Tab-separated table of C-alpha atoms and ligand atoms in Angstrom:
chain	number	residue	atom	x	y	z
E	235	UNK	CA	115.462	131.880	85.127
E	236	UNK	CA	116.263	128.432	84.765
E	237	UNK	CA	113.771	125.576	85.403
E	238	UNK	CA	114.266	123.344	88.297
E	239	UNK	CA	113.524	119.686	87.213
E	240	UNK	CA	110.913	117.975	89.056
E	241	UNK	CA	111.509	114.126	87.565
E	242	UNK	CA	112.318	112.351	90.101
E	243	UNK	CA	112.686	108.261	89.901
E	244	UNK	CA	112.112	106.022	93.148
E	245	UNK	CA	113.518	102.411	93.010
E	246	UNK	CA	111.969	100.464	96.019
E	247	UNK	CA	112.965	96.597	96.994
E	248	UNK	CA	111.620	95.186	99.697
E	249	UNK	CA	111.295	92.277	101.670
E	250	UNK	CA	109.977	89.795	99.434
E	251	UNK	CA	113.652	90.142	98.096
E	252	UNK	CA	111.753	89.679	94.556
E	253	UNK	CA	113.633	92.803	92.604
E	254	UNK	CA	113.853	96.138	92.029
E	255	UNK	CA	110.372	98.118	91.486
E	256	UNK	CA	111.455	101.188	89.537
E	257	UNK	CA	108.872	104.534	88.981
E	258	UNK	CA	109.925	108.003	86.528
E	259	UNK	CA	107.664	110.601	88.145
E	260	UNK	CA	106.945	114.537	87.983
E	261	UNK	CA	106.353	116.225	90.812
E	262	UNK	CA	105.094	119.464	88.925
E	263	UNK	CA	102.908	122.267	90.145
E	264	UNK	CA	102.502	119.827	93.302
E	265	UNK	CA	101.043	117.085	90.916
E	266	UNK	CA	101.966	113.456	91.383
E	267	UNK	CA	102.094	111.918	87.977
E	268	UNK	CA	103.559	108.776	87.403
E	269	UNK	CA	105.020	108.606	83.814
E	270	UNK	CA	106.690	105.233	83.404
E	271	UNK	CA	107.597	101.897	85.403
E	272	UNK	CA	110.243	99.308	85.479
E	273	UNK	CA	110.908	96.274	87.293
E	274	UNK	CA	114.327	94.835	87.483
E	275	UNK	CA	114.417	90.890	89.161
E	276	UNK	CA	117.353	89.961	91.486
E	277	UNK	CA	119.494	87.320	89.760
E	278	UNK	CA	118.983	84.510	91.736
E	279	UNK	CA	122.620	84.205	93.049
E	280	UNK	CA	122.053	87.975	94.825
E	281	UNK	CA	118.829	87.293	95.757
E	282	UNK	CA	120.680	83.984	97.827
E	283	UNK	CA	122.987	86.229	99.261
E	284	UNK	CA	120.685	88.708	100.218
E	285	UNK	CA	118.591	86.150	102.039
E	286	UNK	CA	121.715	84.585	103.920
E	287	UNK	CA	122.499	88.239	105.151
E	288	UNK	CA	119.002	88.480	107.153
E	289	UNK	CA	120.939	87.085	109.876
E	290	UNK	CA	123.733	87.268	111.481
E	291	UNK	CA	126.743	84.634	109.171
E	292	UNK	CA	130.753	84.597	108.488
E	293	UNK	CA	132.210	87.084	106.818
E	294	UNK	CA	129.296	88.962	106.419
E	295	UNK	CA	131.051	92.722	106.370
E	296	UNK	CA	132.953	91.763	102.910
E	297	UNK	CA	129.596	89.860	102.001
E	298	UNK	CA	127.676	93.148	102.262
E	299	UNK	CA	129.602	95.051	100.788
E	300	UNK	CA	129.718	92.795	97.706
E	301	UNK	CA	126.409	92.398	97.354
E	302	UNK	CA	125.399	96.297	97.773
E	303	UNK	CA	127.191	96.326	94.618
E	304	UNK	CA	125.291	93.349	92.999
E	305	UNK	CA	122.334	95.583	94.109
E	306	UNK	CA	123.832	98.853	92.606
E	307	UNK	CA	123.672	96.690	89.177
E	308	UNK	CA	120.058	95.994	89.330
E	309	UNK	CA	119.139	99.660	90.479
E	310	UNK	CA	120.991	100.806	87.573
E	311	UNK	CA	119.748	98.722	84.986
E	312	UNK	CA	116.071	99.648	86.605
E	313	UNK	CA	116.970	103.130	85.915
E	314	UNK	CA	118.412	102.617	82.749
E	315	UNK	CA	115.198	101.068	81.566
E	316	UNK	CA	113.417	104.152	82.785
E	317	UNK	CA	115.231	107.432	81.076
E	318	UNK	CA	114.010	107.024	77.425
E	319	UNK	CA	110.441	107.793	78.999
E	320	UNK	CA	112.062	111.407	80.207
E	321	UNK	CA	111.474	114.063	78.578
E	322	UNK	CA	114.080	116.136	80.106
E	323	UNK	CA	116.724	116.066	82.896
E	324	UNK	CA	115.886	113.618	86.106
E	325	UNK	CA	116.510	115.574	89.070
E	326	UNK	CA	117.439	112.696	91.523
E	327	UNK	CA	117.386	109.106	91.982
E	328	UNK	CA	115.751	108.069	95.248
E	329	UNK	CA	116.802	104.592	96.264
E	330	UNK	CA	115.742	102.793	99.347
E	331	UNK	CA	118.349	99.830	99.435
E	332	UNK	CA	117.783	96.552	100.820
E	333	UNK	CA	117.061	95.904	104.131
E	334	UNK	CA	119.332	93.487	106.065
E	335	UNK	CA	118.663	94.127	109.123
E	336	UNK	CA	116.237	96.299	110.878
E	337	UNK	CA	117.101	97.056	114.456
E	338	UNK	CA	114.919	100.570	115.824
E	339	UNK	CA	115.354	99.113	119.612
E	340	UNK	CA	119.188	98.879	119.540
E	341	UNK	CA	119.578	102.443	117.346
E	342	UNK	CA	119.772	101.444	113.849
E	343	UNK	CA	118.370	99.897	110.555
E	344	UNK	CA	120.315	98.899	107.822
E	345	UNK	CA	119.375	99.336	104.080
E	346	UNK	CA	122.462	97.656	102.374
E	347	UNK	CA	123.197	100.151	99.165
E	348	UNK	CA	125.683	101.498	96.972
E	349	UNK	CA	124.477	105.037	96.136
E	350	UNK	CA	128.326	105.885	95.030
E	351	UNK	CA	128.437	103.018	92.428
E	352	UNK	CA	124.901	104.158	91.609
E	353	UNK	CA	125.699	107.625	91.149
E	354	UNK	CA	128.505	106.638	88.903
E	355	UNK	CA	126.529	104.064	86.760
E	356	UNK	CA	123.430	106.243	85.880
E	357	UNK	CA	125.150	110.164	86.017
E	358	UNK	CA	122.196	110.647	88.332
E	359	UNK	CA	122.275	112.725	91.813
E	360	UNK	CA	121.309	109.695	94.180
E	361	UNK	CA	119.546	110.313	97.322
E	362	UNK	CA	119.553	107.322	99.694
E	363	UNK	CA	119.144	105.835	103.328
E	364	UNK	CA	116.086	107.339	103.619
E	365	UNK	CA	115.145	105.546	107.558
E	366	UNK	CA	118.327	106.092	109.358
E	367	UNK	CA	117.297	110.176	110.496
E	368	UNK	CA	113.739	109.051	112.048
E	369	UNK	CA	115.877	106.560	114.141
E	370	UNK	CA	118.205	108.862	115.217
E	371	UNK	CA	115.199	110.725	116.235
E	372	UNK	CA	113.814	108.315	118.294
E	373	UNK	CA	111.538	106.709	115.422
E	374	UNK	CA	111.347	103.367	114.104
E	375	UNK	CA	112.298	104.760	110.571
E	376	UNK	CA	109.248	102.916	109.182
E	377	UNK	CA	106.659	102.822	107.840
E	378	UNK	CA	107.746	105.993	105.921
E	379	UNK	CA	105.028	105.206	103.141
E	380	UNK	CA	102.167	106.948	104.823
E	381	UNK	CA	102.927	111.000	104.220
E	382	UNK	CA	102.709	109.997	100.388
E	383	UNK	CA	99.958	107.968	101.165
E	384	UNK	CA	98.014	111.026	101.877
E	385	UNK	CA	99.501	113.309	99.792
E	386	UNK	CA	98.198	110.720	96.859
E	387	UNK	CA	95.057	108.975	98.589
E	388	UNK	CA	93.706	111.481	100.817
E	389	UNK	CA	90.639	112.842	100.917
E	390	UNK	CA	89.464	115.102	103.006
E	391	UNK	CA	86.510	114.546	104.687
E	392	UNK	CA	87.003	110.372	103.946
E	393	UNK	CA	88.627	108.133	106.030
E	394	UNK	CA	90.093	105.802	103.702
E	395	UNK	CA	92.846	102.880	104.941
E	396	UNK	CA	95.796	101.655	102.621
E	397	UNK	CA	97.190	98.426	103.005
E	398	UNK	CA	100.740	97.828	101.841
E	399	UNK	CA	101.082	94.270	101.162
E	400	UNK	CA	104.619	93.504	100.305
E	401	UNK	CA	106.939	91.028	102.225
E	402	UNK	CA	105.968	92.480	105.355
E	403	UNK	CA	102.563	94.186	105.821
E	404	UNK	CA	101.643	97.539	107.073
E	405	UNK	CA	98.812	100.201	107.129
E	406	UNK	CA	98.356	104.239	106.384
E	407	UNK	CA	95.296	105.145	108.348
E	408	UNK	CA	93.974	108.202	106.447
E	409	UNK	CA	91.420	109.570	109.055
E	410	UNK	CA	90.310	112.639	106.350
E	411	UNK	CA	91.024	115.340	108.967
E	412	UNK	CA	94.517	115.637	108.241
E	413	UNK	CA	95.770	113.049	110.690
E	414	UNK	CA	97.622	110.128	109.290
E	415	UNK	CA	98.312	107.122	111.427
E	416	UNK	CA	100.179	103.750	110.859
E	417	UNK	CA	102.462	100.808	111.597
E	418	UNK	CA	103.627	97.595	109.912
E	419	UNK	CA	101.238	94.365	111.032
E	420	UNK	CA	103.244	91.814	110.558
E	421	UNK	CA	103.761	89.029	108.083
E	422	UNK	CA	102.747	89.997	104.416
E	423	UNK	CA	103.428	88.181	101.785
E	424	UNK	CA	106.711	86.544	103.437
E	425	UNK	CA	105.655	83.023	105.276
E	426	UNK	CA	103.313	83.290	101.891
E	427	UNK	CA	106.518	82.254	99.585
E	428	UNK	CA	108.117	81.147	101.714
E	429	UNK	CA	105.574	77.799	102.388
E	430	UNK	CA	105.250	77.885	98.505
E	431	UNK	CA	108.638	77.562	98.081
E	432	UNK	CA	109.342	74.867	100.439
E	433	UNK	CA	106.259	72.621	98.949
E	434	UNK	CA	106.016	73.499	95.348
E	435	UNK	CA	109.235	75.294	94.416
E	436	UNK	CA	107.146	78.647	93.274
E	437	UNK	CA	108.159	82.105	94.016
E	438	UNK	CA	104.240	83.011	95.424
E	439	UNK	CA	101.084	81.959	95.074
E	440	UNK	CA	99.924	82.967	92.400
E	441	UNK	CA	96.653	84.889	92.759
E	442	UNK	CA	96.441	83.198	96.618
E	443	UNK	CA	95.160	79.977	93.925
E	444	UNK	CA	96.535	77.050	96.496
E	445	UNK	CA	95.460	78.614	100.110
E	446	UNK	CA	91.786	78.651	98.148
E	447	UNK	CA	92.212	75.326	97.904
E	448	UNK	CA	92.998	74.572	100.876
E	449	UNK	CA	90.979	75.215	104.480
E	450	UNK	CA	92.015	77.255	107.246
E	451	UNK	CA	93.411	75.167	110.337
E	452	UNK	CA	91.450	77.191	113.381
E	453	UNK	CA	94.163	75.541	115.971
E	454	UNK	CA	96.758	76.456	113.602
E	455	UNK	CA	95.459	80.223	113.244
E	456	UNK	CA	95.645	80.532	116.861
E	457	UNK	CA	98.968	79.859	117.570
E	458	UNK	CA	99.988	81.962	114.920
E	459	UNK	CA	98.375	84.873	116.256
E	460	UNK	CA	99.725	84.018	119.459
E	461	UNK	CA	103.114	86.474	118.579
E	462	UNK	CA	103.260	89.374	121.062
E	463	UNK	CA	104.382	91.818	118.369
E	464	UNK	CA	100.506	91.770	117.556
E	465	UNK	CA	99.808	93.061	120.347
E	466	UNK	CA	102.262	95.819	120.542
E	467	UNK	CA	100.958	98.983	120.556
E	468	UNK	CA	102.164	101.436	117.847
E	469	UNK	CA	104.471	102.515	117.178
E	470	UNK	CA	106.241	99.765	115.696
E	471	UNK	CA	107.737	98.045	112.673
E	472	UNK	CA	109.522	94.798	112.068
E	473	UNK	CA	110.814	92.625	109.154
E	474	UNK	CA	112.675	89.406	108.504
E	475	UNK	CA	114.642	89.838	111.771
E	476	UNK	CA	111.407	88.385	113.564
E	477	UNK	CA	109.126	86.711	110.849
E	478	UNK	CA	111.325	84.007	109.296
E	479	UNK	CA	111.168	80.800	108.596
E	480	UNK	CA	112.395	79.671	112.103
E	481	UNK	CA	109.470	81.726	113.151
E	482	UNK	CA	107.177	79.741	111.458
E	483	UNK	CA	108.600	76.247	111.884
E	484	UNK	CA	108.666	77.055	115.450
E	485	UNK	CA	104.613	77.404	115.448
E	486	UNK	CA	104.236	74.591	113.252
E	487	UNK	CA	105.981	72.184	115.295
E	488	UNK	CA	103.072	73.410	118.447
E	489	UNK	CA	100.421	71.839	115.309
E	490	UNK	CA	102.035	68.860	113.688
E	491	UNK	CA	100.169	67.346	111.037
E	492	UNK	CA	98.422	69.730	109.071
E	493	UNK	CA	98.101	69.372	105.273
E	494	UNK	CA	100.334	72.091	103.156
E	495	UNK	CA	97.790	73.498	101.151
E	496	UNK	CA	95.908	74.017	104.594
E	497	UNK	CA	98.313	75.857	106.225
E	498	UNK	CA	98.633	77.784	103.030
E	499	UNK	CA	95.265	79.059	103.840
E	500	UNK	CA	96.003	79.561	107.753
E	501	UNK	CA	99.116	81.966	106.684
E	502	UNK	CA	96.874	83.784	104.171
E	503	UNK	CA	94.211	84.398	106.921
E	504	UNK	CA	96.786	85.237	109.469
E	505	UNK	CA	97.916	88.168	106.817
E	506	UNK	CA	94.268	89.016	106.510
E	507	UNK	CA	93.502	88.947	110.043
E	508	UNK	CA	96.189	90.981	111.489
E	509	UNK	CA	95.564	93.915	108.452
E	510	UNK	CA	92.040	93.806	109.775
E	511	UNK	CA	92.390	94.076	113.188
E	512	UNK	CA	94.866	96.365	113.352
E	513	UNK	CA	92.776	98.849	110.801
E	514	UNK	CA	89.572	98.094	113.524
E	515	UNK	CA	92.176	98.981	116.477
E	516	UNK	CA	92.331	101.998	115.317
E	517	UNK	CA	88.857	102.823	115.915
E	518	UNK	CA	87.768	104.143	112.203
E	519	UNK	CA	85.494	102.628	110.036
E	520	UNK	CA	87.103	103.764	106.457
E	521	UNK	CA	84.629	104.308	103.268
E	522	UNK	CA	87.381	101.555	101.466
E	523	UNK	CA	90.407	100.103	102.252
E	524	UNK	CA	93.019	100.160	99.117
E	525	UNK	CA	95.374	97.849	98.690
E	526	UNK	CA	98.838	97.981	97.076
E	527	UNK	CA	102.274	96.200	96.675
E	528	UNK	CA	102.420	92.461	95.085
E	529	UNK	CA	99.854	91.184	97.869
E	530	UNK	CA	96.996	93.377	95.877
E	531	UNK	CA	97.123	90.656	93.357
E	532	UNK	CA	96.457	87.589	95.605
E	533	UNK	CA	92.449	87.128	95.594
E	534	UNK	CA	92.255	85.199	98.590
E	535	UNK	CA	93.941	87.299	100.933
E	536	UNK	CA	92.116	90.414	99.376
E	537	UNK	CA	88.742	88.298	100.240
E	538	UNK	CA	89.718	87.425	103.336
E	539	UNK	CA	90.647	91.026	104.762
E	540	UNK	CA	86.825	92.108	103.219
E	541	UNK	CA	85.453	89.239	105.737
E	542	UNK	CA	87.307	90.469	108.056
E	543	UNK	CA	85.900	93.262	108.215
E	544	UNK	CA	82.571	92.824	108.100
E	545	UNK	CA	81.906	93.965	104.176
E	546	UNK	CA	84.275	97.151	104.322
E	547	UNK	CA	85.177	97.438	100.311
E	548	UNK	CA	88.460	96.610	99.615
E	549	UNK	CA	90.322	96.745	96.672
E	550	UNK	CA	93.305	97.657	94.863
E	551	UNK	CA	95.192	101.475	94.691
E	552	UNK	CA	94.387	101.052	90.927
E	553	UNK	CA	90.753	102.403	91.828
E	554	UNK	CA	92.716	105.341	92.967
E	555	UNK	CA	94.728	105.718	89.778
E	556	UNK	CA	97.754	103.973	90.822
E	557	UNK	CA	98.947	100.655	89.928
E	558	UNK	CA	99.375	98.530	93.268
E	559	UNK	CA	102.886	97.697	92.086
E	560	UNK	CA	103.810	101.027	91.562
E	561	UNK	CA	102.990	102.339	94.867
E	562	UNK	CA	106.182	102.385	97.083
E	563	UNK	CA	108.661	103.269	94.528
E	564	UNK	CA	106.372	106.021	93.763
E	565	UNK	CA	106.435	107.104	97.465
E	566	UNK	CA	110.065	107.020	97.455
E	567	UNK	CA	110.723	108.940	94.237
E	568	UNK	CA	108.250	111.321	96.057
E	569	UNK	CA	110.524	110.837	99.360
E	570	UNK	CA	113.609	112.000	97.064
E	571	UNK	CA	111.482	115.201	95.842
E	572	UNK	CA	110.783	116.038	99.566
E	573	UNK	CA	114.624	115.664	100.925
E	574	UNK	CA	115.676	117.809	97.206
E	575	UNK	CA	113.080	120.378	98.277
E	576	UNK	CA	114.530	119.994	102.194
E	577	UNK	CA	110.673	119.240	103.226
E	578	UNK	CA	110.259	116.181	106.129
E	579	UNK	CA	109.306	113.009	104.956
E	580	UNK	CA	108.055	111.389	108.431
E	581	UNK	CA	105.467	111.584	110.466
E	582	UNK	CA	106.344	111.680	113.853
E	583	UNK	CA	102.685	109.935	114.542
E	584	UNK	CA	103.643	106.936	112.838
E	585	UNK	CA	106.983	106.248	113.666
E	586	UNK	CA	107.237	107.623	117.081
E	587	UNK	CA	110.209	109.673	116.022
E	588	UNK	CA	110.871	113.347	117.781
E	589	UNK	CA	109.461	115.383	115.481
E	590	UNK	CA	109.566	115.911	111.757
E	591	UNK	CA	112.708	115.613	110.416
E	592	UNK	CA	114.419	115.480	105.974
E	593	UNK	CA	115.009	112.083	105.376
E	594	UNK	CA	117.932	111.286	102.966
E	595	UNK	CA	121.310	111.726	102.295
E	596	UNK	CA	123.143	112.975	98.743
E	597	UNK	CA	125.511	111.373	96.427
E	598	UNK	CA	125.629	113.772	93.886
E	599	UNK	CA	126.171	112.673	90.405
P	2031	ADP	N1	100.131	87.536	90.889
P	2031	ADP	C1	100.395	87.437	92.191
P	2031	ADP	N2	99.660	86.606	92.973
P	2031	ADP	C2	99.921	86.494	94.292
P	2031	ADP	N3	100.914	87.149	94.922
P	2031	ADP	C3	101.671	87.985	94.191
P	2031	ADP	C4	101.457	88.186	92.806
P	2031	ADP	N4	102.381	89.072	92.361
P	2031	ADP	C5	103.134	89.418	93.422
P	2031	ADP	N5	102.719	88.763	94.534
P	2031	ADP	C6	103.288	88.831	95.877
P	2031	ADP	O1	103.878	90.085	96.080
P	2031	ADP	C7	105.247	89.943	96.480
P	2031	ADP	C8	106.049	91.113	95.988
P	2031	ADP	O2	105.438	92.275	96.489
P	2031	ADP	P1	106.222	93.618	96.656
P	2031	ADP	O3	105.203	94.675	96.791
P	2031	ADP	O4	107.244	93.752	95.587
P	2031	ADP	O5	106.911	93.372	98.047
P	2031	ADP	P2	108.292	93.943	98.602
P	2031	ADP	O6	108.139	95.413	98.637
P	2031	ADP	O7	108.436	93.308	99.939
P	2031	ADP	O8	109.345	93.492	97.621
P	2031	ADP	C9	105.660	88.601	95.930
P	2031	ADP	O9	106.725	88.070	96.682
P	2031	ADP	C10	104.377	87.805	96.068
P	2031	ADP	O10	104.254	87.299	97.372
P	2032	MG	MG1	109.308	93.813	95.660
């Protein structure tokens, strides 16, 4: 009888277009044990290019298509710097790609990717486009973190929230009776850098340091929250397509005149506030609320979501046993187990799709 190998490695890069977050994993026995971690930047010149293909520019077909191989690079070097923690063979490489575009309403997403090139650089089976079934199925093909949210976090008999804070935010309502709800809120971490960038030529803000300087512009916060996407009702996801910087300059030009380290704060509370009203829209009041991806490591905006909410505890997945960094491209490597071992990876509650449905497509090695 031969052993089927349950290492499985997720690479996840999302919004904040910051790098590659890489995970080795074992799926034994049911287990979910992470065994090493790896984090590949962009170089800045793909990073550019992945930026300028958010929207719609010249060329962009041949620009793509060089870039998903730029991308391929980093994914393999992320992998690379995984395998000498494997003890034996890795059964797949689950890759999300990078999200250009992201499109539910008109019948598609688009996570540019190279899987072939990847397939060929590591020797790896590759599993990849992991959102593009729940679409077909009538879902928004995100979020498709919270089924490994519970399998990891869940307990029963506990509701318990986590709050993915990466470029764009979104929650896994864990109501501890088995039901799993969810969406994406809205602006993460993105109008975050973004306003960094612009005013002090840094990536983020570094432990949410400058919006604690700064004070939160009430007039300010109210226009921002004046978006009808925050009122949608779930289900519903959304990305860079509507929360870019025109987005924001837009709203800023209805509140001339306030100081940058001010609206700093405003966008920080605007993160906060939308993570804790939609987690009090959906009528639970959660023992904790756990927070993961690179926003788990800004103080003010994990403050702010606590005051939010009236005292609710919040902090980071690492109380759970997972790093908050590690988080997503462990629930993809965990995605990649699921399609290998033809079990669904949505949840038709969260995304709206059908019904369940394998998520995932194979480039074998
Ligand atoms: N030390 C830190 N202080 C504040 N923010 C941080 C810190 N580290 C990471 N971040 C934020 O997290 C983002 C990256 O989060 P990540 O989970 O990788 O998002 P994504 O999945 O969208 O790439 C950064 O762009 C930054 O905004
Ligand atoms: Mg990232």
């Amino acid at each position: 009888m031969t052993n089927t190998p349950t290492l499985y490695i997720g690479l996840m890069s999302g919004t904040s277009l910051d790098g590659v977050d890489g995970v080795l994993a074992d799926f034994a026995n049911g287990a979910i044990h992470t065994l090493a971690a790896a984090f590949a930047p962009f170089p800045p010149e793909l990073r550019a290019e992945l930026m300028a293909l958010q929207a719609a520019s010249p060329n962009e077909l041949e620009r793509e298509a060089l870039a998903a191989n730029g991308l391929a690079l980093a994914y393999a070097e992320c992998v690379r710097a995984l395998l000498p923690s494997a003890a034996g063979p890795v059964a797949a490489v689950a890759v999300h790609g990078q999200t250009i575009r992201h499109r539910p309403e008109l019948g598609f997403t688009r996570q540019t990717n190279n899987p072939s090139l990847l397939a060929e650089l590591s020797g790896i089976d590759v599993i990849a486009d992991f959102r593009s079934r729940d679409i077909a199925a009538g879902g928004q093909g995100a979020p498709l973190v919270p089924a490994f949210h519970e399998a990891a976090f869940g307990k029963p008999g506990t509701a318990r929230v986590v709050v993915n804070i990466g470029g764009i935010g979104n929650i896994s309502v864990l109501h501890g009776d088995g039901r799993v709800t969810g969406f994406d809120t809205g602006p993460g971490n993105v109008l975050i850098d973004l306003w960094i960038a612009r005013h002090k030529g840094q990536p983020y803000d570094e432990d949410g340091a400058w919006a604690a300087s700064g004070t939160v512009d009430a007039a300010l916060l109210e226009i921002l929250l004046d978006e009808p996407y925050f009122r949608q009702p779930a289900p519903k996801s959304t990305g860079r397509d509507l929360f870019h910087e025109q987005w924001l300059d837009a709203k800023l030009a209805q509140c001339p005149g306030v100081a940058p380290a001010d609206v700093q704060a405003t966008l920080t509370r605007l993160t906060a506030l939308t993570i804790a009203r939609a987690i009090q829209d959906e009528g639970v009041r959660p023992d904790a609320v756990y927070v993961c991806g690179g926003g788990a490591y800004n103080a003010t905006l994990l403050r702010d979501i606590g005051a939010a909410l009236g005292g609710v505890k919040v902090e980071s997945t690492a109380a759970l046993g997972v790093a908050p960094n590690r988080v997503e491209a462990l629930a993809f490597a965990w995605l990649g187990w699921r399609f290998a071992t033809r079990q669904p990876g949505n949840l038709p509650a969260v995304t709206g799709a059908r019904g369940l449905r394998i998520l995932g497509a194979l480039y074998p090695a």
